[in-house]
Short mmCIF file of C-alpha atoms in Angstrom, two decimals:
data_model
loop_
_atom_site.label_atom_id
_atom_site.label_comp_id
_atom_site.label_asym_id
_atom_site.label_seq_id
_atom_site.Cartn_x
_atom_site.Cartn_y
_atom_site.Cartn_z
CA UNK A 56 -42.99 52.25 -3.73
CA UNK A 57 -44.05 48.86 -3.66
CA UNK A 58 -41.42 46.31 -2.66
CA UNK A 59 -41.01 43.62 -5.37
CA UNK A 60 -41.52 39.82 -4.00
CA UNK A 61 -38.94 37.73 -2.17
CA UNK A 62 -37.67 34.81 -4.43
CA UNK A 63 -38.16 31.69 -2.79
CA UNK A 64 -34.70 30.55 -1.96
CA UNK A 65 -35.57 26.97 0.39
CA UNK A 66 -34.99 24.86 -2.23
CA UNK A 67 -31.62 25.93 -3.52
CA UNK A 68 -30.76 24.16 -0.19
CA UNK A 69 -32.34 21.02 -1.50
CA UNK A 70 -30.39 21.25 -4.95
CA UNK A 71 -27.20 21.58 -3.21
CA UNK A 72 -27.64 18.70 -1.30
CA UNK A 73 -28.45 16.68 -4.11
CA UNK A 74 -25.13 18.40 -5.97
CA UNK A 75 -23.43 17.28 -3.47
CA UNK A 76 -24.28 13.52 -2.78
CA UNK A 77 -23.84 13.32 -6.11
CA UNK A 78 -20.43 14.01 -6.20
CA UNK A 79 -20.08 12.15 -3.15
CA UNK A 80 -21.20 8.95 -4.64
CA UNK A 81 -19.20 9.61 -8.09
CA UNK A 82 -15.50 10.70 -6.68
CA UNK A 83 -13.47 8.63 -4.85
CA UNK A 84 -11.13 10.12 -2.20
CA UNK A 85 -8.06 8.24 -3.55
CA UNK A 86 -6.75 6.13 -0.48
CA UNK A 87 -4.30 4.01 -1.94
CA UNK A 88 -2.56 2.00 0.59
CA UNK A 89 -0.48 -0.73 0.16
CA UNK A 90 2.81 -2.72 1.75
CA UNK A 91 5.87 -0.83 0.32
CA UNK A 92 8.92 -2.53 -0.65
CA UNK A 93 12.52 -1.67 -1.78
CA UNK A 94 13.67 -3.84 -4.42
CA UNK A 95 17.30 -3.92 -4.69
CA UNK A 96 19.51 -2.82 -7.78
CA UNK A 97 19.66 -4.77 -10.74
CA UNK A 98 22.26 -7.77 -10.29
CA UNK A 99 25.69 -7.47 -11.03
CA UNK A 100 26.81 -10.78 -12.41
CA UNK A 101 30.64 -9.80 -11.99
CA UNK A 102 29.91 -9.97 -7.91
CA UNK A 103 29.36 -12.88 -6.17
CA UNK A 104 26.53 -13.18 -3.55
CA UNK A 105 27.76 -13.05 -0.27
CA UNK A 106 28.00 -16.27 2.15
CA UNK A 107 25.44 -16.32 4.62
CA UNK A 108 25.85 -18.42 7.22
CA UNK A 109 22.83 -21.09 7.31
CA UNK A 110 21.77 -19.51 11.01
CA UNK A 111 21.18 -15.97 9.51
CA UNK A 112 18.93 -17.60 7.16
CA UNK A 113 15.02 -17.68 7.24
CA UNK A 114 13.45 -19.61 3.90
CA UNK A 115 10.39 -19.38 3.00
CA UNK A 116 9.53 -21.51 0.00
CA UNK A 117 6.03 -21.30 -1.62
CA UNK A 118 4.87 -23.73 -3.99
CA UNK A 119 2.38 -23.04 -6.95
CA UNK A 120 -0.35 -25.04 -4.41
CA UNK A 121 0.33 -21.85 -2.51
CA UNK A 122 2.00 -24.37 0.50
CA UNK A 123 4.80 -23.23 2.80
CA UNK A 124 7.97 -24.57 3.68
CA UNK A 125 9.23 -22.69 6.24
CA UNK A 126 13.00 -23.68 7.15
CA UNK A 127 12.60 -27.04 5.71
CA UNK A 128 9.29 -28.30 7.55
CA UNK A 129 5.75 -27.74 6.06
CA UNK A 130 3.88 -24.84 7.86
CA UNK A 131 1.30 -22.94 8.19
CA UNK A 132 0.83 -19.13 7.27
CA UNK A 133 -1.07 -18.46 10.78
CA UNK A 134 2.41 -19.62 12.77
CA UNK A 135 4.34 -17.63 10.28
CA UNK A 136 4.60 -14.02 12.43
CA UNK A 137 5.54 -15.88 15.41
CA UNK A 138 8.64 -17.70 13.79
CA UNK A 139 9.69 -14.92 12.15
CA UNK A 140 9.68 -13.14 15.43
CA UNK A 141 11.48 -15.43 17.17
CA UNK A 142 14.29 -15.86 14.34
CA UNK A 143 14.69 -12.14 14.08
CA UNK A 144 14.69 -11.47 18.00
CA UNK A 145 16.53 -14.67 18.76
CA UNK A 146 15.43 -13.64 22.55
CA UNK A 147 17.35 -16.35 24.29
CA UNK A 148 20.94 -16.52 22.38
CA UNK A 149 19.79 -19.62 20.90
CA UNK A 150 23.09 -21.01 18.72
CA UNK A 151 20.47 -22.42 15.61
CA UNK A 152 18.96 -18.97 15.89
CA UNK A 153 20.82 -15.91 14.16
CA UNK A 154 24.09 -13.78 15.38
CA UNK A 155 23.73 -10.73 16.91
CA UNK A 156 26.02 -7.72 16.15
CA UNK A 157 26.39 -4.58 18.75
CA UNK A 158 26.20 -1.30 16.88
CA UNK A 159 25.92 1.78 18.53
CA UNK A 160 23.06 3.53 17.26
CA UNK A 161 21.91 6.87 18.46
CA UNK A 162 19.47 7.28 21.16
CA UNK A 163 19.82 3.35 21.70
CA UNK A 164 22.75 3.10 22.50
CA UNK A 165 24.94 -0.42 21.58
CA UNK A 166 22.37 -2.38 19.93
CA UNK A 167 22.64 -6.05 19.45
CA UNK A 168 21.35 -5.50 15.64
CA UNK A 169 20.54 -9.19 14.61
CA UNK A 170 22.42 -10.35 11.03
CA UNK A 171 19.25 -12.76 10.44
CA UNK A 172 17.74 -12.34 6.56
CA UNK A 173 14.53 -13.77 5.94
CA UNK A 174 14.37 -14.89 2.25
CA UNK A 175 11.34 -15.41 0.59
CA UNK A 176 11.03 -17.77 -2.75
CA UNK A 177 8.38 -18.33 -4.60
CA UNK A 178 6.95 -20.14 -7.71
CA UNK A 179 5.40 -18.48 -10.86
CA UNK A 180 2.68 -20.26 -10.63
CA UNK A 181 1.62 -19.18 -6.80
CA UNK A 182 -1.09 -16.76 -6.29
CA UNK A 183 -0.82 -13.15 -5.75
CA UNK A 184 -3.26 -13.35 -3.09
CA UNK A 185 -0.66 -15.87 -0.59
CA UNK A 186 2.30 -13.82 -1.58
CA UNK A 187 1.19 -10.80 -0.20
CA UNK A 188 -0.16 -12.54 2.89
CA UNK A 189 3.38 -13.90 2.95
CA UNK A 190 4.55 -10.19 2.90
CA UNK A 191 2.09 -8.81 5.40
CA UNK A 192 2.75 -11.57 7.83
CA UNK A 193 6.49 -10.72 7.82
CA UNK A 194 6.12 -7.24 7.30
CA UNK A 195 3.57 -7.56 10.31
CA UNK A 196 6.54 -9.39 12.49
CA UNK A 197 9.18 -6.95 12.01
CA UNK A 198 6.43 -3.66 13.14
CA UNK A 199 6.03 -6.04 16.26
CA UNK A 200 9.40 -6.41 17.22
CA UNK A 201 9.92 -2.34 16.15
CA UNK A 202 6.52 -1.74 18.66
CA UNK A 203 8.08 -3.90 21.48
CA UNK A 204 11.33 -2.21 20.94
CA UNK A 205 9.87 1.72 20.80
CA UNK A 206 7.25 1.04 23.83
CA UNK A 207 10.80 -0.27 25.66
CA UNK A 208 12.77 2.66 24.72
CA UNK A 209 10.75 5.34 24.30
CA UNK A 210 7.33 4.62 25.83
CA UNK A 211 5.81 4.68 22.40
CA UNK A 212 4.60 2.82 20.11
CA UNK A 213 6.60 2.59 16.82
CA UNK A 214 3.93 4.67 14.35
CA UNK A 215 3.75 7.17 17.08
CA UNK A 216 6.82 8.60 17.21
CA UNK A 217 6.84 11.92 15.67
CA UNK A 218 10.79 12.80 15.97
CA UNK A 219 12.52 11.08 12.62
CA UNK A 220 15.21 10.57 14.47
CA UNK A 221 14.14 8.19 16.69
CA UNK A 222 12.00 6.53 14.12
CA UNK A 223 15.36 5.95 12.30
CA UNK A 224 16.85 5.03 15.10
CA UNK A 225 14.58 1.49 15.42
CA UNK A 226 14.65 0.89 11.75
CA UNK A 227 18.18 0.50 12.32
CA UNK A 228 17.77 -1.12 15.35
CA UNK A 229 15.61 -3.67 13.39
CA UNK A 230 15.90 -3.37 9.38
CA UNK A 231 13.91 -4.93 7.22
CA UNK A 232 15.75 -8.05 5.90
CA UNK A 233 13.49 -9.45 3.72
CA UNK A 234 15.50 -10.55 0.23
CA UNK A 235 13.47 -11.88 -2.40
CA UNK A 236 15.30 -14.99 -4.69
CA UNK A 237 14.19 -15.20 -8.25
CA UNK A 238 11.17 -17.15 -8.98
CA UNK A 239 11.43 -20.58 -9.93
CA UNK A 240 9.61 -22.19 -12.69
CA UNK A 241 8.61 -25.81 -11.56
CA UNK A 242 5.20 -26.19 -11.19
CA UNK A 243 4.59 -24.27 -14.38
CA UNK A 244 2.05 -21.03 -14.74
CA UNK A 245 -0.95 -23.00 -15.15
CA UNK B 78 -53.13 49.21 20.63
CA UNK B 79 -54.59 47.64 17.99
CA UNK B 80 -51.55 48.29 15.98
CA UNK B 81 -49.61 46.56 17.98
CA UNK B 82 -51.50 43.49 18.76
CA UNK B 83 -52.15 42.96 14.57
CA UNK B 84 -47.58 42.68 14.53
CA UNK B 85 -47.49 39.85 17.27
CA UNK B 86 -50.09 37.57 15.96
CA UNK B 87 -47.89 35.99 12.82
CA UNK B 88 -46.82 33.22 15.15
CA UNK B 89 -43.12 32.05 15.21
CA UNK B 90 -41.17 33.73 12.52
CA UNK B 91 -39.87 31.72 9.55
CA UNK B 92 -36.48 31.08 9.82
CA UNK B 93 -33.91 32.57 7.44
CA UNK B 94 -32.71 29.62 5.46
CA UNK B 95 -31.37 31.72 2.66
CA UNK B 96 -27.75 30.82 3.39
CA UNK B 97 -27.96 27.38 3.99
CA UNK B 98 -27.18 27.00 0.30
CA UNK B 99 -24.56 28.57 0.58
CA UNK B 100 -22.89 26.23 3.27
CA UNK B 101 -23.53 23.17 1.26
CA UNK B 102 -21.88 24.82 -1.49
CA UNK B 103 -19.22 25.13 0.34
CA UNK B 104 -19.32 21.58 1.20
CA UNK B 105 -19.86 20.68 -1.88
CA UNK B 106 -16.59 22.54 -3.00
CA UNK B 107 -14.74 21.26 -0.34
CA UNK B 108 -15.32 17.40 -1.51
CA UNK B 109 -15.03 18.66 -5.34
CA UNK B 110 -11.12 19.59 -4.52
CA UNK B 111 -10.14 16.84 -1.94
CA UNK B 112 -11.64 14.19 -4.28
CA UNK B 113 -10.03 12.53 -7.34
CA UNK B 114 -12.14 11.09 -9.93
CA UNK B 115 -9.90 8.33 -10.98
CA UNK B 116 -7.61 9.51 -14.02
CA UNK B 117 -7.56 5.69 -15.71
CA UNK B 118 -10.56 3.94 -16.28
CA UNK B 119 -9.66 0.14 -15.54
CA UNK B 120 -9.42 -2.11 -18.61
CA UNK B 121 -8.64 -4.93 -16.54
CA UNK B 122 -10.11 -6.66 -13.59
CA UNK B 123 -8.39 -5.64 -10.44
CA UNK B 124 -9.54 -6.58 -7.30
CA UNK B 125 -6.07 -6.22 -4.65
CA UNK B 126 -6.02 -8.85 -1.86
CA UNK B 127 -6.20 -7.54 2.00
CA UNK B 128 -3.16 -6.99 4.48
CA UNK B 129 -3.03 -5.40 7.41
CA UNK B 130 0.27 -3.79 7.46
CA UNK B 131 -0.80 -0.85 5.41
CA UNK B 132 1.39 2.33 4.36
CA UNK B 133 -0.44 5.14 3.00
CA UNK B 134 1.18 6.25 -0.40
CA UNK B 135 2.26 9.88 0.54
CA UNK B 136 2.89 11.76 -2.43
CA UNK B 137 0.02 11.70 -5.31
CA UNK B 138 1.83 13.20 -7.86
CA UNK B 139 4.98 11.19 -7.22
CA UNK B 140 2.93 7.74 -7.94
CA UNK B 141 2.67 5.60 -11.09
CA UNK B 142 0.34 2.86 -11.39
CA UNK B 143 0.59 -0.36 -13.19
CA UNK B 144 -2.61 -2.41 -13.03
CA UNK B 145 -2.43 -6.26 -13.52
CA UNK B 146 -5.78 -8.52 -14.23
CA UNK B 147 -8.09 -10.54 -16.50
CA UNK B 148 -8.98 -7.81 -19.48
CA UNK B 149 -12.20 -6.66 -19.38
CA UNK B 150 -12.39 -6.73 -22.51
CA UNK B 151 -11.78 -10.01 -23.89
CA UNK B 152 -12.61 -9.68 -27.38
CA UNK B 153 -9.56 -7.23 -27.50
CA UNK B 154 -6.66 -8.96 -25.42
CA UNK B 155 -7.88 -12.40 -24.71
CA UNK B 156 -8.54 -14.10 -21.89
CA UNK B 157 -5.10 -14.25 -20.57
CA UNK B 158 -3.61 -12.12 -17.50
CA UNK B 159 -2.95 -8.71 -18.89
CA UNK B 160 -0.87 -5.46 -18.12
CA UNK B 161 -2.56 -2.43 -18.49
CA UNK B 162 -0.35 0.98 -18.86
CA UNK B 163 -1.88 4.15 -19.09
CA UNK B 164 -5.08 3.38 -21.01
CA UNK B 165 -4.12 0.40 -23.15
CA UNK B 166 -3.21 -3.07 -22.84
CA UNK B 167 0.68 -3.62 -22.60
CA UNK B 168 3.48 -6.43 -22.38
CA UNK B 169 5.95 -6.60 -19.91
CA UNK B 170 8.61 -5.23 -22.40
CA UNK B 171 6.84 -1.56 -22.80
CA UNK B 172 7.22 -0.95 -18.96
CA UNK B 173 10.93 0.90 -19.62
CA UNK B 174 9.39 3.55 -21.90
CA UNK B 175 6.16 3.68 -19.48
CA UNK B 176 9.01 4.13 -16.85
CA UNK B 177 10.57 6.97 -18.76
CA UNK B 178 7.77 8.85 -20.05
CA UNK B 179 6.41 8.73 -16.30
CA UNK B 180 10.11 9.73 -14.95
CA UNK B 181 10.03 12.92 -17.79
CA UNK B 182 6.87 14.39 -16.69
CA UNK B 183 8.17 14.63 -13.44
CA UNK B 184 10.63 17.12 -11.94
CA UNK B 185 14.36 16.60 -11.51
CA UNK B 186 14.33 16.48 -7.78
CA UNK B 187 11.28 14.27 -7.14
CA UNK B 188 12.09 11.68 -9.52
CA UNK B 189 14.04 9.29 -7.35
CA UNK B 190 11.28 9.33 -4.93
CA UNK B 191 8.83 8.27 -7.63
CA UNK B 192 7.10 5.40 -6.40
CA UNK B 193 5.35 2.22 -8.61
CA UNK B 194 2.30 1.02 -7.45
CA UNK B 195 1.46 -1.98 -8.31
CA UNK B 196 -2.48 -2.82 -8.72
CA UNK B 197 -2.87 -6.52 -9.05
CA UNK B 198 -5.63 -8.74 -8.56
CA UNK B 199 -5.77 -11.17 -6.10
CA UNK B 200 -5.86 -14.47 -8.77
CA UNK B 201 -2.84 -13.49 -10.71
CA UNK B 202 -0.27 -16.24 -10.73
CA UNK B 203 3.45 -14.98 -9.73
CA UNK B 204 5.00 -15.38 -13.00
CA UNK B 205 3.95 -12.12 -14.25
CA UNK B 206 4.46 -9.95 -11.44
CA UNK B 207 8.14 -11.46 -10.77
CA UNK B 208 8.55 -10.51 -14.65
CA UNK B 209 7.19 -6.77 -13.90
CA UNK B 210 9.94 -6.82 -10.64
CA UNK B 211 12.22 -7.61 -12.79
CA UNK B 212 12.13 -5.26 -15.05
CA UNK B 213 10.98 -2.34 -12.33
CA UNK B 214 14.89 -3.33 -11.06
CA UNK B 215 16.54 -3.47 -15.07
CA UNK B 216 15.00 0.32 -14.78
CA UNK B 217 15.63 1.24 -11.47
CA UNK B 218 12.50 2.31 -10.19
CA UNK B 219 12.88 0.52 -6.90
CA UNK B 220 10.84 1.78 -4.86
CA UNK B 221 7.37 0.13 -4.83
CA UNK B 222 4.53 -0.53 -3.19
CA UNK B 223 1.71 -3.33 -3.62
CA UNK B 224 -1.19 -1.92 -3.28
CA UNK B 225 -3.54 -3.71 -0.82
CA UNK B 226 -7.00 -3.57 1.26
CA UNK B 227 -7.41 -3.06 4.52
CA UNK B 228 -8.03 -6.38 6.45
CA UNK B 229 -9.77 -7.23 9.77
CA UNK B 230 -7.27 -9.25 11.34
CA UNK B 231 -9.70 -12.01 12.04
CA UNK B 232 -10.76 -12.39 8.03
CA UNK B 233 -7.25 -11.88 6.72
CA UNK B 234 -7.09 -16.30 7.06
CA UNK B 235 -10.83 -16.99 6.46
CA UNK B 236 -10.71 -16.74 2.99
CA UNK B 237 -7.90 -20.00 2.78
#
């Protein structure tokens, strides 16, 4: 008996292939990354804010020209990490500079937790686009001081540690105190 | 001998490649089920500004999106900045029921882990997103995340 003919399978390869970059180029492995926030409850008009004293505070004013005021004096966003740093690590006991509280925190041990709050206002007319710089540059300052502190402690930097307890052990060490105000309407949308 | 010299005189033999296929099938499969085509197709302009202090949103499933922008299709919703929900353009006052419907077709447990994202484009003027916050907070869906682009961290100033 005769043997019937091979089918020429060498270009089902080829078909694959071009299966397959096509699916590559259409679908989009979904990477969505972002800088995540907590916002806090809705207001309670019956309570009164607390008083913070003016050395625990860090303002940040935007205007709709998307300028900063940082603390009172014009700045710029580029020297923003650094002051943020040094207000929330207050390194040398500086009296303008925020208190410091001891707590005893696991795995830290009493921890000089610093009452600072940075507070963030902006206009409704300021751009998206410097708000979230705004947010990354702070956000970027308090995974700096968490980095210093975990490479201190634990010989690690702060993404790299894989037990949560120690990870929650630095976030409590240094929270993040970022409080939003309401917007302000001054400079109008436009 | 003859017989055996006429065997050896094909030169190399072809290589199999029957099952190559097969592989990039498998490939192909692979990327088919790790992939997402994207579930909303954009009716606004959205083009997020770049950070560098990224979190990856863990959970998929436990996400809802609200995408901010100049409408695409101005004919429709102006020219204005617009809210887009689901697949239609929306004011700031639907986001409750978007909130709830999004909270029902969830399960009990994971709903206070749901996070918003929020897709807005870099141009958008405060006003509205302060608005969105607001109302995020009236329905306490707190948790949220703005979603952002991965910056250099030489270009994140070049742009100013």
């Amino acid at each position: 008996m005769r043997k019937p003919p091979e089918i020429n399978t060498g270009s089902m390869a080829d078909i694959s292939f071009l299966l397959l970059t096509f699916f590559l180029l259409t679908s989009s492995i979904n990477t969505d990354k972002g800088i995540f926030r907590k916002l806090p409850p809705p207001a309670d008009p019956t309570v009164k804010p607390a008083d913070i004293k003016d050395r625990n505070i860090f303002t940040v004013l935007i205007n709709k020209n998307d300028r900063l005021l940082v603390e009172g004096k014009p700045a710029d966003i580029t020297m923003l990490r650094q002051q943020a740093k040094e207000f929330l690590s207050n390194p040398a006991d500086d009296p303008e500079l925020p208190e410091k509280k001891l707590e005893a925190i696991a795995f830290l041990g009493d921890y000089p937790v610093s009452k600072g709050v940075i507070s963030i206002q902006n206009d409704r007319g300021t751009s998206y686009n410097m708000y979230i710089k705004v947010q990354n540059e702070l956000t970027a300052a308090i995974n700096e001081l968490r980095d210093e502190l975990a490479m201190n402690k634990f010989n690690r930097k702060f993404d790299e540690l894989t037990d949560p307890d120690l990870v929650s052990a630095v976030q409590k060490a240094i929270p993040i105190s970022i409080s939003e105000a309401e917007p302000v309407d001054i400079g109008g949308q436009q | 001998m003859a017989r055996f010299k006429s065997k050896k005189s094909g030169g190399v033999p072809a290589i199999n490649t029957g099952s190559m296929s097969d592989i990039i099938f498998m490939f192909l499969f692979f990327f088919m089920v790790i992939t997402t085509i994207r579930e909303n197709t954009l009716i606004v302009k959205v083009k997020v500004p770049t950070a560098t202090e990224l979190q990856k949103l863990e959970k998929k499933s436990l996400v809802s999106y609200i995408y901010v922008g100049l409408p695409t299709k101005k004919e429709l919703a102006g020219s204005g900045t617009r809210i887009q929900l689901n697949d239609q353009y929306s004011t700031v006052d639907d986001i409750g029921n978007f909130l709830a419907l999004e909270r029902q077709s969830r399960d009990e447990a994971d709903r206070r882990k749901l996070t918003t994202s929020l897709k807005v484009d870099m141009e958008t003027k405060m006003g509205i997103v302060a608005d969105i916050k607001q109302e995020l907070r009236k329905f306490n869906a707190l948790l949220i995340s703005y979603s952002t682009r991965k910056a250099n961290e030489g270009k994140l100033f070049s742009g100013q």
